[in-house]
Amino acid sequence: MDFNISHPFHCSLPVQLRFSDIDTLGHVNNSVYLSLFDLGKSDYFQRAAAERQDWNNVNVVIANININFLHETHFDEPLVVKTQVDHVGNKSFTVVETRTPAPLPQHWRDCFATFEGREM
């Protein structure tokens, strides 16, 4: 699969793998990538937020994750999680309490646009 990344990544997080992240074939286990994506998401939100966030009161829910594995990763390889917001829609996030779509607050739009250095 060919990915067309048209914007630079402003958020890169080097990560250290644990021995328990490796499967019997010597590859990073597929389920570990979700944890790595969580690290990248958290790092991105902390860097991109223009104001201090109350992380106990954020109504962001990840509703869908799709992964295309291009090749395996081994324990001894340096690993960096790169994260960016590619598209911001009107109802890109889900409110945790009601599980219904809600408009994306302007604050988040502004944070993403400022961090990415472009209009979103």
mmCIF file of C-alpha atoms in Angstrom:
data_model
loop_
_atom_site.group_PDB
_atom_site.id
_atom_site.type_symbol
_atom_site.label_atom_id
_atom_site.label_comp_id
_atom_site.label_asym_id
_atom_site.label_seq_id
_atom_site.Cartn_x
_atom_site.Cartn_y
_atom_site.Cartn_z
ATOM 1 C CA MET A 1 0.000 0.000 0.000
ATOM 2 C CA ASP A 2 1.317 3.448 -0.908
ATOM 3 C CA PHE A 3 0.762 6.270 1.568
ATOM 4 C CA ASN A 4 0.732 9.836 0.315
ATOM 5 C CA ILE A 5 1.942 11.914 3.253
ATOM 6 C CA SER A 6 1.737 15.491 1.987
ATOM 7 C CA HIS A 7 2.577 17.294 5.240
ATOM 8 C CA PRO A 8 5.552 16.986 7.596
ATOM 9 C CA PHE A 9 5.211 15.274 10.949
ATOM 10 C CA HIS A 10 5.566 17.747 13.822
ATOM 11 C CA CYS A 11 5.292 15.081 16.505
ATOM 12 C CA SER A 12 7.885 12.301 16.765
ATOM 13 C CA LEU A 13 8.241 10.139 19.849
ATOM 14 C CA PRO A 14 11.107 7.641 20.178
ATOM 15 C CA VAL A 15 9.874 4.548 22.023
ATOM 16 C CA GLN A 16 11.641 1.674 23.719
ATOM 17 C CA LEU A 17 10.308 -1.804 23.107
ATOM 18 C CA ARG A 18 10.021 -4.289 25.942
ATOM 19 C CA PHE A 19 10.987 -7.936 25.667
ATOM 20 C CA SER A 20 7.312 -8.826 26.219
ATOM 21 C CA ASP A 21 6.383 -6.843 23.047
ATOM 22 C CA ILE A 22 7.971 -9.541 20.867
ATOM 23 C CA ASP A 23 6.151 -12.614 19.558
ATOM 24 C CA THR A 24 7.611 -16.103 19.053
ATOM 25 C CA LEU A 25 8.769 -15.171 15.532
ATOM 26 C CA GLY A 26 10.909 -12.305 16.867
ATOM 27 C CA HIS A 27 8.610 -9.575 15.567
ATOM 28 C CA VAL A 28 6.772 -6.863 17.473
ATOM 29 C CA ASN A 29 3.368 -8.396 18.251
ATOM 30 C CA ASN A 30 0.534 -6.832 16.229
ATOM 31 C CA SER A 31 -1.395 -5.867 19.373
ATOM 32 C CA VAL A 32 1.562 -3.792 20.634
ATOM 33 C CA TYR A 33 1.090 -1.254 17.849
ATOM 34 C CA LEU A 34 -2.166 -0.088 19.420
ATOM 35 C CA SER A 35 -0.294 0.767 22.624
ATOM 36 C CA LEU A 36 2.317 2.610 20.601
ATOM 37 C CA PHE A 37 -0.415 4.565 18.801
ATOM 38 C CA ASP A 38 -1.838 5.522 22.202
ATOM 39 C CA LEU A 39 1.569 6.874 23.224
ATOM 40 C CA GLY A 40 1.730 8.901 20.017
ATOM 41 C CA LYS A 41 -1.812 10.222 20.458
ATOM 42 C CA SER A 42 -1.155 11.302 24.041
ATOM 43 C CA ASP A 43 2.131 12.955 23.105
ATOM 44 C CA TYR A 44 0.465 14.765 20.186
ATOM 45 C CA PHE A 45 -2.393 16.097 22.317
ATOM 46 C CA GLN A 46 0.037 17.309 24.998
ATOM 47 C CA ARG A 47 2.215 19.078 22.430
ATOM 48 C CA ALA A 48 -0.599 20.495 20.273
ATOM 49 C CA ALA A 49 -2.875 21.845 22.998
ATOM 50 C CA ALA A 50 -2.447 25.610 23.103
ATOM 51 C CA GLU A 51 -3.746 25.742 26.674
ATOM 52 C CA ARG A 52 -3.349 23.379 29.582
ATOM 53 C CA GLN A 53 -5.928 20.607 29.279
ATOM 54 C CA ASP A 54 -7.865 19.036 32.127
ATOM 55 C CA TRP A 55 -7.208 15.449 31.042
ATOM 56 C CA ASN A 56 -9.941 14.227 33.402
ATOM 57 C CA ASN A 57 -12.493 16.226 31.425
ATOM 58 C CA VAL A 58 -11.786 15.589 27.751
ATOM 59 C CA ASN A 59 -14.553 14.161 25.597
ATOM 60 C CA VAL A 60 -12.319 12.522 22.974
ATOM 61 C CA VAL A 61 -12.999 8.902 22.029
ATOM 62 C CA ILE A 62 -11.118 6.852 19.466
ATOM 63 C CA ALA A 63 -13.953 5.121 17.635
ATOM 64 C CA ASN A 64 -12.035 3.369 14.858
ATOM 65 C CA ILE A 65 -8.472 2.264 14.179
ATOM 66 C CA ASN A 66 -7.276 0.707 10.930
ATOM 67 C CA ILE A 67 -3.804 -0.740 10.528
ATOM 68 C CA ASN A 68 -2.064 -1.788 7.338
ATOM 69 C CA PHE A 69 1.089 -3.686 8.302
ATOM 70 C CA LEU A 70 3.709 -2.934 5.655
ATOM 71 C CA HIS A 71 6.528 -5.019 7.154
ATOM 72 C CA GLU A 72 7.580 -6.522 10.457
ATOM 73 C CA THR A 73 9.465 -4.696 13.203
ATOM 74 C CA HIS A 74 12.142 -6.437 15.250
ATOM 75 C CA PHE A 75 13.235 -5.904 18.839
ATOM 76 C CA ASP A 76 16.637 -4.390 18.009
ATOM 77 C CA GLU A 77 15.294 -1.756 15.574
ATOM 78 C CA PRO A 78 15.041 1.877 16.692
ATOM 79 C CA LEU A 79 11.374 2.830 16.743
ATOM 80 C CA VAL A 80 9.783 6.279 16.468
ATOM 81 C CA VAL A 81 6.039 6.943 16.577
ATOM 82 C CA LYS A 82 5.154 9.843 14.280
ATOM 83 C CA THR A 83 1.731 11.410 14.687
ATOM 84 C CA GLN A 84 -0.247 14.104 12.893
ATOM 85 C CA VAL A 85 -3.790 15.271 12.386
ATOM 86 C CA ASP A 86 -4.472 14.915 8.693
ATOM 87 C CA HIS A 87 -8.097 16.020 8.540
ATOM 88 C CA VAL A 88 -10.453 17.801 10.886
ATOM 89 C CA GLY A 89 -14.156 17.369 10.250
ATOM 90 C CA ASN A 90 -17.207 18.867 11.881
ATOM 91 C CA LYS A 91 -17.955 15.710 13.874
ATOM 92 C CA SER A 92 -14.641 13.965 14.093
ATOM 93 C CA PHE A 93 -14.869 13.116 17.765
ATOM 94 C CA THR A 94 -17.453 11.312 19.847
ATOM 95 C CA VAL A 95 -18.724 12.471 23.233
ATOM 96 C CA VAL A 96 -17.885 9.753 25.773
ATOM 97 C CA GLU A 97 -21.007 10.137 27.920
ATOM 98 C CA THR A 98 -23.608 9.828 25.184
ATOM 99 C CA ARG A 99 -21.669 8.078 22.401
ATOM 100 C CA THR A 100 -23.253 10.509 19.931
ATOM 101 C CA PRO A 101 -21.386 12.664 17.420
ATOM 102 C CA ALA A 102 -20.679 16.181 18.588
ATOM 103 C CA PRO A 103 -19.207 19.218 16.864
ATOM 104 C CA LEU A 104 -15.458 19.479 17.234
ATOM 105 C CA PRO A 105 -14.765 22.391 19.613
ATOM 106 C CA GLN A 106 -13.046 25.354 17.985
ATOM 107 C CA HIS A 107 -10.333 25.097 20.641
ATOM 108 C CA TRP A 108 -9.227 21.724 19.245
ATOM 109 C CA ARG A 109 -9.386 22.986 15.650
ATOM 110 C CA ASP A 110 -7.204 25.958 16.602
ATOM 111 C CA CYS A 111 -4.727 23.744 18.500
ATOM 112 C CA PHE A 112 -4.331 21.332 15.576
ATOM 113 C CA ALA A 113 -3.991 24.131 12.992
ATOM 114 C CA THR A 114 -1.417 25.990 15.085
ATOM 115 C CA PHE A 115 0.619 22.861 15.794
ATOM 116 C CA GLU A 116 0.508 21.650 12.172
ATOM 117 C CA GLY A 117 1.238 25.157 10.838
ATOM 118 C CA ARG A 118 -1.614 25.091 8.335
ATOM 119 C CA GLU A 119 -5.360 25.544 8.003
ATOM 120 C CA MET A 120 -7.326 22.420 8.875
#
